[in-house]
């Protein structure tokens, strides 16, 4: 691994021992984080606090990497990344872990730099130090991430759900790549939020604050309006917005066979069928016997986000049932409110373009 003192911009760009971690809008620089492959595979999200909170970033001015947009060092069309897009709380992390096979695939879970590119679009950002603007950042981000897979590996990128607003730009940058769109129903989304406690509620409110910016009618929503919304209504509204967004994307990209939808509970209920189908659809090239060994291993008994914790669908469902009983009429009334305010809402939606199992 290079030392910070001798590291040049191009060295950082080319060396897979450095992750293009974030884009700093204030300084117009890209922060590179020293990282090992086993750390990429270990963490549930590429967040510095999950890797090592105090690890130092090496900042490189944007002006020193702008040529990457015009002449990328890798031919992305030759081995494009595959994407697992999702609407949150729908087993996307579990899927990405199951598809992590040494020598065949390498997962990148929730790279911050893709979220920065998504937020740049929301801000209609324009650089003051270069001729770049928000339209260039998705390609730049993907170019910087491409180096982490070898010539024989497929890069599998699972962005955070707040990146869905730049899916068209990501798919345009990668050519004919394949992607999945995972989603869930409103009941599972709400109960998953509440199962996570106060942290889950805070996360959902943060997601809502970003994703509402993708909808013209909600861009100018005042803070006071959201403060007076209950946690249930925020979660339900966020779920509805994401499903609306995902449905439009499926309609746009399923026609040419580049995107398929997947109801997350199908993965939980029948992991073998879904994993084989995903492997085939995304063209990952994982041997069938390896898929069978993954399914027969301990992947389904471990929490995908917290590997030191166990997971049981039965226990999760029991917890959900207790939450439903505790919420009582609040949940029933909340669902009625959601449909009343948005008459076309289906509480158990079908996005269309389903992954063939």
Coordinates of N, CA and C in Angstrom, one line a residue, residues 26-246:
X26 N -17.6 21.3 -0.3 CA -17.0 22.6 0.1 C -15.6 22.8 -0.4
X27 N -14.8 21.7 -0.3 CA -13.4 21.9 -0.8 C -13.3 21.4 -2.2
X28 N -14.3 20.8 -2.8 CA -14.3 20.2 -4.1 C -13.1 19.2 -4.2
X29 N -13.1 18.3 -3.3 CA -12.1 17.2 -3.3 C -12.7 15.9 -3.1
X30 N -11.9 14.8 -3.4 CA -12.3 13.5 -3.2 C -11.4 12.9 -2.1
X31 N -12.1 12.3 -1.1 CA -11.3 11.7 0.0 C -11.1 10.2 -0.2
X32 N -9.9 9.8 -0.2 CA -9.5 8.4 -0.4 C -9.2 7.7 0.9
X33 N -9.8 6.6 1.1 CA -9.6 5.9 2.4 C -8.8 4.6 2.2
X34 N -7.7 4.4 2.9 CA -6.9 3.2 2.8 C -7.8 2.0 3.2
X35 N -7.8 0.9 2.5 CA -8.7 -0.2 2.8 C -8.2 -1.5 2.3
X36 N -8.5 -2.6 2.9 CA -8.1 -3.9 2.5 C -9.4 -4.6 2.0
X37 N -9.1 -5.6 1.1 CA -10.3 -6.3 0.5 C -11.1 -7.0 1.5
X38 N -10.5 -7.6 2.6 CA -11.3 -8.3 3.6 C -12.2 -7.3 4.4
X39 N -11.8 -6.0 4.4 CA -12.6 -5.0 5.1 C -13.8 -4.7 4.2
X40 N -13.6 -4.6 2.9 CA -14.7 -4.4 2.0 C -15.7 -5.5 2.2
X41 N -15.3 -6.7 2.3 CA -16.2 -7.8 2.4 C -16.9 -7.9 3.7
X42 N -16.2 -7.4 4.8 CA -16.7 -7.6 6.1 C -17.9 -6.7 6.5
X43 N -17.7 -5.4 6.1 CA -18.7 -4.4 6.6 C -20.0 -4.5 5.8
X44 N -21.1 -4.1 6.5 CA -22.4 -4.1 5.9 C -22.6 -2.8 5.1
X45 N -21.8 -1.8 5.3 CA -21.8 -0.6 4.5 C -20.5 0.0 4.5
X46 N -20.0 0.6 3.4 CA -18.7 1.2 3.4 C -18.7 2.6 4.0
X47 N -18.9 2.5 5.3 CA -18.9 3.7 6.2 C -17.7 3.7 7.1
X48 N -17.0 4.8 7.2 CA -15.8 4.9 8.0 C -16.0 4.4 9.4
X49 N -17.1 4.7 10.0 CA -17.3 4.2 11.4 C -17.4 2.7 11.5
X50 N -17.8 2.0 10.4 CA -17.9 0.6 10.4 C -16.5 -0.1 10.1
X51 N -15.7 0.7 9.3 CA -14.4 0.2 8.9 C -13.4 0.4 10.0
X52 N -13.2 1.7 10.3 CA -12.3 2.1 11.4 C -12.5 3.6 11.6
X53 N -13.2 4.1 12.6 CA -13.7 5.4 12.7 C -12.5 6.5 12.6
X54 N -11.4 6.2 13.1 CA -10.3 7.2 13.1 C -9.4 7.2 11.9
X55 N -9.7 6.3 10.9 CA -8.8 6.2 9.8 C -8.8 7.4 8.9
X56 N -7.6 7.9 8.6 CA -7.4 9.2 7.9 C -7.7 9.1 6.4
X57 N -8.4 10.1 5.9 CA -8.7 10.3 4.5 C -7.6 11.1 3.8
X58 N -7.3 10.7 2.6 CA -6.3 11.5 1.8 C -7.1 12.3 0.8
X59 N -7.1 13.6 0.9 CA -7.9 14.4 0.0 C -7.2 14.8 -1.3
X60 N -7.9 14.6 -2.4 CA -7.3 14.9 -3.7 C -8.3 15.9 -4.4
X61 N -7.8 17.1 -4.9 CA -8.6 18.1 -5.5 C -9.3 17.5 -6.7
X62 N -10.6 17.8 -6.9 CA -11.4 17.4 -8.0 C -10.7 17.6 -9.4
X63 N -10.0 18.8 -9.5 CA -9.4 19.2 -10.7 C -8.3 18.1 -11.2
X64 N -7.8 17.3 -10.2 CA -6.7 16.4 -10.6 C -7.3 15.1 -11.1
X65 N -8.6 14.9 -11.0 CA -9.2 13.6 -11.5 C -10.3 13.8 -12.6
X66 N -10.4 15.1 -13.1 CA -11.4 15.3 -14.0 C -11.2 14.6 -15.4
X67 N -10.0 14.3 -15.7 CA -9.7 13.6 -16.9 C -10.3 12.2 -16.9
X68 N -10.6 11.7 -15.7 CA -11.2 10.3 -15.7 C -12.6 10.3 -16.3
X69 N -13.3 11.4 -16.3 CA -14.6 11.5 -16.9 C -14.4 11.4 -18.4
X70 N -13.4 12.0 -19.0 CA -13.2 12.0 -20.4 C -12.5 10.8 -20.9
X71 N -11.5 10.2 -20.1 CA -10.8 9.1 -20.6 C -10.6 8.1 -19.4
X72 N -11.6 7.4 -19.0 CA -11.5 6.4 -17.9 C -10.4 5.4 -18.2
X73 N -9.6 5.0 -17.1 CA -8.5 4.0 -17.3 C -9.1 2.6 -17.5
X74 N -10.3 2.4 -17.3 CA -10.9 1.1 -17.5 C -12.0 1.1 -18.5
X75 N -12.2 0.0 -19.2 CA -13.3 -0.1 -20.2 C -14.4 -0.7 -19.4
X76 N -15.3 0.2 -18.9 CA -16.4 -0.3 -18.1 C -17.4 -1.2 -18.8
X77 N -17.5 -1.0 -20.1 CA -18.4 -1.9 -20.9 C -17.9 -3.3 -21.0
X78 N -16.6 -3.5 -20.8 CA -16.1 -4.9 -20.9 C -16.5 -5.7 -19.7
X79 N -16.5 -5.1 -18.6 CA -16.9 -5.9 -17.4 C -17.6 -4.9 -16.4
X80 N -18.8 -4.5 -16.8 CA -19.6 -3.5 -16.0 C -20.0 -4.0 -14.7
X81 N -20.1 -3.1 -13.7 CA -20.6 -3.6 -12.4 C -22.1 -4.0 -12.5
X82 N -22.5 -4.9 -11.7 CA -23.9 -5.2 -11.6 C -24.5 -4.5 -10.3
X83 N -25.8 -4.2 -10.4 CA -26.3 -3.4 -9.3 C -27.4 -4.1 -8.6
X84 N -27.5 -4.0 -7.2 CA -28.6 -4.4 -6.4 C -29.2 -3.1 -5.9
X85 N -30.2 -2.5 -6.6 CA -31.0 -1.4 -6.1 C -32.1 -1.9 -5.2
X86 N -32.6 -1.0 -4.3 CA -33.6 -1.4 -3.4 C -34.3 -0.3 -2.8
X87 N -35.4 -0.6 -2.0 CA -36.2 0.5 -1.3 C -36.0 0.4 0.2
X88 N -34.9 -0.2 0.6 CA -34.6 -0.3 2.1 C -35.4 -1.4 2.8
X89 N -34.7 -2.0 3.8 CA -35.4 -3.0 4.7 C -36.0 -4.1 3.9
X90 N -35.3 -4.6 2.9 CA -35.9 -5.7 2.0 C -34.9 -6.8 1.7
X91 N -34.0 -7.0 2.5 CA -33.0 -8.1 2.4 C -31.9 -7.9 1.4
X92 N -31.7 -6.6 1.0 CA -30.6 -6.4 0.0 C -29.2 -6.6 0.5
X93 N -29.0 -6.4 1.8 CA -27.7 -6.7 2.4 C -27.4 -8.2 2.4
X94 N -28.5 -8.9 2.8 CA -28.4 -10.4 2.8 C -28.1 -10.9 1.4
X95 N -28.8 -10.4 0.4 CA -28.5 -10.8 -1.0 C -27.1 -10.5 -1.4
X96 N -26.6 -9.3 -1.0 CA -25.2 -9.0 -1.4 C -24.2 -9.9 -0.7
X97 N -24.5 -10.3 0.5 CA -23.5 -11.2 1.2 C -23.6 -12.6 0.5
X98 N -24.7 -13.0 0.2 CA -24.8 -14.4 -0.5 C -24.1 -14.4 -1.8
X99 N -24.0 -13.3 -2.5 CA -23.4 -13.2 -3.8 C -21.9 -12.8 -3.7
X100 N -21.4 -12.8 -2.5 CA -19.9 -12.5 -2.3 C -19.1 -13.8 -2.4
X101 N -18.5 -14.0 -3.5 CA -17.7 -15.3 -3.7 C -16.3 -14.9 -4.2
X102 N -15.4 -15.2 -3.4 CA -14.0 -15.0 -3.7 C -13.6 -15.5 -5.1
X103 N -13.0 -14.7 -6.0 CA -12.6 -15.1 -7.3 C -13.7 -14.9 -8.3
X104 N -14.9 -14.7 -7.9 CA -16.0 -14.6 -8.9 C -16.7 -13.2 -8.8
X105 N -16.9 -12.7 -7.5 CA -17.6 -11.5 -7.3 C -17.0 -10.7 -6.2
X106 N -17.2 -9.4 -6.2 CA -16.8 -8.6 -5.1 C -17.9 -7.6 -4.8
X107 N -18.5 -7.6 -3.6 CA -19.6 -6.6 -3.3 C -19.0 -5.3 -2.8
X108 N -19.7 -4.2 -3.2 CA -19.5 -2.9 -2.6 C -20.8 -2.5 -2.0
X109 N -20.9 -2.4 -0.7 CA -22.2 -2.1 -0.1 C -22.2 -0.6 0.3
X110 N -23.1 0.1 -0.3 CA -23.4 1.5 0.1 C -22.2 2.4 0.1
X111 N -21.5 2.5 -1.1 CA -20.4 3.5 -1.2 C -20.9 4.9 -1.0
X112 N -20.3 5.6 -0.1 CA -20.7 7.0 0.2 C -20.6 7.9 -1.0
X113 N -19.6 7.7 -1.9 CA -19.4 8.6 -3.0 C -20.6 8.5 -4.0
X114 N -21.3 7.4 -4.1 CA -22.5 7.3 -4.9 C -23.7 8.2 -4.3
X115 N -23.8 8.1 -3.0 CA -24.8 9.0 -2.3 C -24.4 10.5 -2.5
X116 N -23.1 10.8 -2.5 CA -22.7 12.2 -2.8 C -23.1 12.6 -4.2
X117 N -23.0 11.7 -5.2 CA -23.4 11.9 -6.6 C -24.9 12.1 -6.7
X118 N -25.6 11.3 -5.9 CA -27.1 11.5 -5.9 C -27.5 12.8 -5.3
X119 N -26.8 13.2 -4.2 CA -27.2 14.5 -3.6 C -26.8 15.7 -4.5
X120 N -25.7 15.5 -5.2 CA -25.3 16.5 -6.2 C -26.4 16.8 -7.2
X121 N -27.1 15.8 -7.6 CA -28.2 16.0 -8.5 C -29.3 16.7 -7.8
X122 N -29.6 16.4 -6.6 CA -30.7 17.0 -5.9 C -30.4 18.5 -5.7
X123 N -29.1 18.8 -5.6 CA -28.7 20.2 -5.4 C -28.4 21.0 -6.7
X124 N -28.5 20.2 -7.8 CA -28.1 20.8 -9.1 C -26.8 21.4 -9.0
X125 N -25.8 20.7 -8.4 CA -24.5 21.2 -8.1 C -23.7 21.5 -9.4
X126 N -22.9 22.6 -9.3 CA -22.0 22.9 -10.4 C -20.6 23.3 -9.7
X127 N -19.6 22.7 -10.3 CA -18.2 22.9 -9.7 C -17.8 24.4 -10.0
X128 N -17.0 24.9 -9.0 CA -16.4 26.2 -9.2 C -15.0 26.2 -9.6
X129 N -14.4 25.0 -9.5 CA -13.0 24.8 -9.8 C -12.7 24.0 -11.1
X130 N -13.8 23.4 -11.7 CA -13.7 22.6 -12.9 C -14.9 22.9 -13.8
X131 N -14.9 22.3 -15.0 CA -16.1 22.4 -15.8 C -17.1 21.3 -15.6
X132 N -17.0 20.6 -14.5 CA -17.9 19.5 -14.1 C -19.1 20.0 -13.4
X133 N -20.2 19.3 -13.5 CA -21.4 19.5 -12.7 C -22.0 18.2 -12.2
X134 N -23.2 18.2 -11.6 CA -23.8 17.0 -11.1 C -23.9 15.9 -12.1
X135 N -24.1 16.2 -13.4 CA -24.3 15.2 -14.4 C -23.0 14.3 -14.6
X136 N -21.9 14.8 -14.2 CA -20.6 14.0 -14.4 C -20.3 13.1 -13.2
X137 N -20.8 13.4 -12.1 CA -20.4 12.7 -10.9 C -20.8 11.2 -10.9
X138 N -21.9 10.7 -11.4 CA -22.1 9.3 -11.4 C -21.1 8.5 -12.1
X139 N -20.7 8.9 -13.3 CA -19.6 8.3 -14.1 C -18.3 8.4 -13.4
X140 N -18.0 9.5 -12.8 CA -16.7 9.7 -12.1 C -16.7 8.7 -10.9
X141 N -17.8 8.6 -10.2 CA -17.8 7.7 -9.0 C -17.6 6.3 -9.4
X142 N -18.3 5.8 -10.5 CA -18.2 4.4 -10.9 C -16.8 4.1 -11.4
X143 N -16.2 5.1 -12.1 CA -14.8 4.9 -12.6 C -13.9 4.7 -11.4
X144 N -14.1 5.5 -10.4 CA -13.2 5.3 -9.2 C -13.4 4.0 -8.4
X145 N -14.6 3.5 -8.5 CA -14.9 2.2 -7.8 C -14.6 1.0 -8.6
X146 N -14.5 1.1 -9.9 CA -14.3 0.0 -10.8 C -13.0 -0.8 -10.5
X147 N -12.0 -0.2 -10.0 CA -10.7 -0.9 -9.8 C -10.7 -2.0 -8.8
X148 N -11.8 -2.0 -7.9 CA -11.7 -3.0 -6.8 C -12.0 -4.4 -7.2
X149 N -12.5 -4.6 -8.4 CA -12.7 -6.0 -8.9 C -11.5 -6.3 -9.9
X150 N -11.1 -7.6 -9.9 CA -10.1 -8.1 -10.8 C -10.7 -8.4 -12.1
X151 N -9.9 -8.7 -13.1 CA -10.3 -9.0 -14.4 C -11.3 -10.2 -14.5
X152 N -11.2 -11.1 -13.5 CA -12.0 -12.3 -13.5 C -13.2 -12.2 -12.6
X153 N -13.4 -11.0 -11.9 CA -14.5 -10.8 -11.0 C -15.5 -9.9 -11.5
X154 N -16.7 -10.1 -11.0 CA -17.8 -9.1 -11.3 C -18.0 -8.3 -10.0
X155 N -18.0 -7.0 -10.3 CA -18.3 -6.0 -9.2 C -19.8 -6.0 -9.0
X156 N -20.2 -6.2 -7.7 CA -21.7 -6.1 -7.4 C -21.9 -5.0 -6.5
X157 N -22.5 -3.9 -6.9 CA -22.7 -2.7 -6.1 C -24.1 -2.6 -5.6
X158 N -24.2 -2.5 -4.3 CA -25.5 -2.3 -3.6 C -25.5 -0.9 -3.0
X159 N -26.0 0.1 -3.8 CA -26.0 1.4 -3.2 C -27.0 1.5 -2.1
X160 N -26.9 2.6 -1.3 CA -28.0 2.9 -0.4 C -29.2 3.3 -1.2
X161 N -30.4 3.2 -0.6 CA -31.7 3.4 -1.3 C -31.8 4.9 -1.8
X162 N -31.1 5.8 -1.1 CA -31.2 7.2 -1.5 C -30.5 7.5 -2.7
X163 N -29.9 6.5 -3.4 CA -29.2 6.7 -4.6 C -30.1 6.4 -5.8
X164 N -31.3 6.0 -5.6 CA -32.2 5.6 -6.7 C -32.5 6.7 -7.7
X165 N -32.3 8.0 -7.2 CA -32.6 9.1 -8.2 C -31.6 9.2 -9.3
X166 N -30.4 8.5 -9.2 CA -29.5 8.6 -10.3 C -29.3 7.2 -11.0
X167 N -30.3 6.3 -10.8 CA -30.2 5.0 -11.5 C -30.1 5.2 -13.0
X168 N -30.8 6.1 -13.6 CA -30.7 6.2 -15.1 C -29.2 6.6 -15.5
X169 N -28.6 7.5 -14.7 CA -27.3 7.9 -15.0 C -26.3 6.8 -14.8
X170 N -26.5 6.0 -13.8 CA -25.6 4.9 -13.5 C -25.7 3.8 -14.6
X171 N -26.9 3.5 -15.0 CA -27.1 2.5 -16.0 C -26.6 3.0 -17.4
X172 N -26.7 4.3 -17.6 CA -26.2 4.8 -18.9 C -24.7 4.8 -18.9
X173 N -24.0 5.0 -17.7 CA -22.6 5.0 -17.7 C -22.0 3.6 -17.8
X174 N -22.8 2.6 -17.5 CA -22.3 1.2 -17.5 C -22.7 0.4 -18.7
X175 N -23.5 1.0 -19.6 CA -23.9 0.4 -20.8 C -25.0 -0.7 -20.6
X176 N -24.7 -1.9 -21.0 CA -25.7 -3.0 -21.0 C -25.7 -3.8 -19.7
X177 N -25.3 -3.2 -18.6 CA -25.3 -4.0 -17.4 C -26.6 -4.4 -16.9
X178 N -26.7 -5.4 -16.0 CA -27.9 -5.8 -15.4 C -28.1 -5.4 -14.0
X179 N -29.3 -5.2 -13.5 CA -29.6 -4.8 -12.2 C -30.9 -5.3 -11.6
X180 N -30.9 -5.4 -10.3 CA -32.2 -5.8 -9.6 C -32.7 -4.6 -8.9
X181 N -34.0 -4.7 -8.7 CA -34.7 -3.7 -7.8 C -35.4 -4.5 -6.8
X182 N -34.9 -4.5 -5.6 CA -35.6 -5.2 -4.5 C -36.6 -4.2 -3.8
X183 N -37.7 -4.8 -3.3 CA -38.7 -3.9 -2.6 C -39.5 -4.8 -1.6
X184 N -40.3 -4.1 -0.8 CA -41.1 -4.9 0.1 C -42.4 -4.2 0.2
X185 N -43.3 -4.8 1.0 CA -44.7 -4.2 1.2 C -44.6 -3.2 2.4
X186 N -45.7 -2.5 2.6 CA -45.7 -1.4 3.6 C -45.6 -2.0 5.0
X187 N -46.3 -3.1 5.2 CA -46.3 -3.7 6.6 C -44.9 -4.1 7.0
X188 N -44.2 -4.8 6.1 CA -42.8 -5.2 6.5 C -41.9 -4.0 6.6
X189 N -42.1 -2.9 5.8 CA -41.3 -1.7 5.9 C -41.5 -1.0 7.2
X190 N -42.7 -0.8 7.6 CA -43.0 -0.1 8.9 C -42.5 -0.9 10.1
X191 N -42.8 -2.2 10.1 CA -42.5 -3.0 11.2 C -40.9 -3.2 11.3
X192 N -40.3 -3.3 10.2 CA -38.8 -3.3 10.2 C -38.2 -2.0 10.8
X193 N -38.8 -0.9 10.4 CA -38.4 0.4 11.0 C -38.5 0.4 12.5
X194 N -39.7 0.0 13.0 CA -40.0 0.1 14.4 C -39.2 -0.9 15.2
X195 N -38.9 -2.1 14.6 CA -38.1 -3.1 15.2 C -36.7 -2.6 15.6
X196 N -36.2 -1.6 14.8 CA -34.9 -1.0 15.0 C -34.9 0.0 16.1
X197 N -36.0 0.3 16.7 CA -36.1 1.3 17.8 C -35.9 2.7 17.3
X198 N -35.5 3.6 18.2 CA -35.4 5.0 17.9 C -34.4 5.3 16.7
X199 N -33.3 4.5 16.6 CA -32.4 4.6 15.6 C -33.0 4.4 14.2
X200 N -33.9 3.4 14.1 CA -34.6 3.1 12.9 C -35.5 4.3 12.5
X201 N -36.2 4.9 13.5 CA -37.1 6.0 13.2 C -36.3 7.2 12.7
X202 N -35.1 7.4 13.3 CA -34.3 8.6 12.9 C -33.8 8.3 11.5
X203 N -33.4 7.1 11.2 CA -32.9 6.8 9.8 C -33.9 7.0 8.8
X204 N -35.2 6.6 9.1 CA -36.3 6.8 8.1 C -36.6 8.2 7.9
X205 N -36.5 9.0 8.9 CA -36.8 10.5 8.8 C -35.7 11.1 7.9
X206 N -34.4 10.6 8.1 CA -33.3 11.2 7.3 C -33.5 10.7 5.8
X207 N -33.9 9.5 5.6 CA -34.1 9.0 4.2 C -35.3 9.8 3.6
X208 N -36.3 10.1 4.3 CA -37.5 10.8 3.8 C -37.0 12.2 3.4
X209 N -36.2 12.9 4.2 CA -35.7 14.2 4.0 C -34.9 14.3 2.6
X210 N -34.2 13.2 2.3 CA -33.5 13.2 1.0 C -34.4 12.9 -0.2
X211 N -35.2 11.8 0.0 CA -36.0 11.3 -1.1 C -37.1 12.2 -1.5
X212 N -37.7 12.9 -0.6 CA -38.7 13.9 -0.9 C -38.2 14.9 -1.9
X213 N -36.9 15.1 -2.0 CA -36.4 16.1 -2.9 C -36.4 15.6 -4.4
X214 N -36.7 14.3 -4.6 CA -36.9 13.8 -5.9 C -38.3 14.0 -6.5
X215 N -39.2 14.6 -5.6 CA -40.5 14.7 -6.0 C -40.9 16.2 -6.0
X216 N -41.2 16.8 -7.1 CA -41.4 18.3 -7.2 C -42.4 18.8 -6.2
X217 N -43.4 18.0 -5.9 CA -44.5 18.5 -5.0 C -44.1 18.5 -3.6
X218 N -42.9 17.9 -3.3 CA -42.5 17.8 -1.9 C -41.2 18.5 -1.6
X219 N -40.5 19.1 -2.7 CA -39.2 19.7 -2.5 C -39.3 20.9 -1.5
X220 N -40.4 21.6 -1.5 CA -40.5 22.8 -0.6 C -41.3 22.5 0.7
X221 N -41.4 21.2 1.0 CA -42.1 20.8 2.2 C -41.4 21.4 3.4
X222 N -42.1 22.1 4.3 CA -41.5 22.8 5.4 C -41.2 21.8 6.5
X223 N -40.1 22.2 7.3 CA -39.7 21.3 8.4 C -40.9 21.1 9.4
X224 N -41.7 22.2 9.6 CA -42.7 22.1 10.6 C -43.8 21.0 10.2
X225 N -44.0 20.8 8.9 CA -44.9 19.8 8.4 C -44.4 18.4 8.8
X226 N -43.1 18.2 8.6 CA -42.6 16.8 8.9 C -42.5 16.6 10.4
X227 N -42.2 17.6 11.2 CA -42.2 17.5 12.6 C -43.5 17.0 13.1
X228 N -44.6 17.5 12.6 CA -45.9 17.1 13.0 C -46.4 15.8 12.5
X229 N -45.7 15.2 11.6 CA -46.0 13.8 11.1 C -45.6 12.8 12.1
X230 N -46.4 11.8 12.4 CA -46.0 10.7 13.3 C -44.9 9.9 12.6
X231 N -44.2 9.1 13.4 CA -43.2 8.2 12.9 C -43.8 7.2 11.9
X232 N -45.0 6.7 12.2 CA -45.7 5.8 11.3 C -46.0 6.5 9.9
X233 N -46.5 7.7 9.9 CA -46.8 8.4 8.7 C -45.6 8.7 7.9
X234 N -44.5 9.1 8.5 CA -43.3 9.3 7.8 C -42.8 8.0 7.1
X235 N -42.8 6.9 7.9 CA -42.3 5.6 7.3 C -43.2 5.2 6.1
X236 N -44.5 5.3 6.3 CA -45.4 4.9 5.2 C -45.3 5.8 4.0
X237 N -45.1 7.1 4.2 CA -45.0 8.0 3.1 C -43.6 7.8 2.4
X238 N -42.6 7.5 3.1 CA -41.3 7.2 2.5 C -41.4 5.9 1.7
X239 N -42.1 4.9 2.2 CA -42.3 3.6 1.5 C -43.0 3.9 0.2
X240 N -44.1 4.7 0.3 CA -44.9 4.9 -0.9 C -44.1 5.7 -2.0
X241 N -43.3 6.7 -1.6 CA -42.5 7.4 -2.6 C -41.5 6.5 -3.2
X242 N -40.9 5.6 -2.4 CA -39.8 4.8 -3.0 C -40.4 3.8 -4.0
X243 N -41.6 3.2 -3.6 CA -42.3 2.3 -4.5 C -42.7 3.0 -5.8
X244 N -43.2 4.2 -5.7 CA -43.5 5.0 -6.9 C -42.3 5.2 -7.8
X245 N -41.2 5.6 -7.2 CA -39.9 5.8 -7.9 C -39.4 4.5 -8.5
X246 N -39.5 3.4 -7.8 CA -39.0 2.1 -8.3 C -39.8 1.6 -9.4

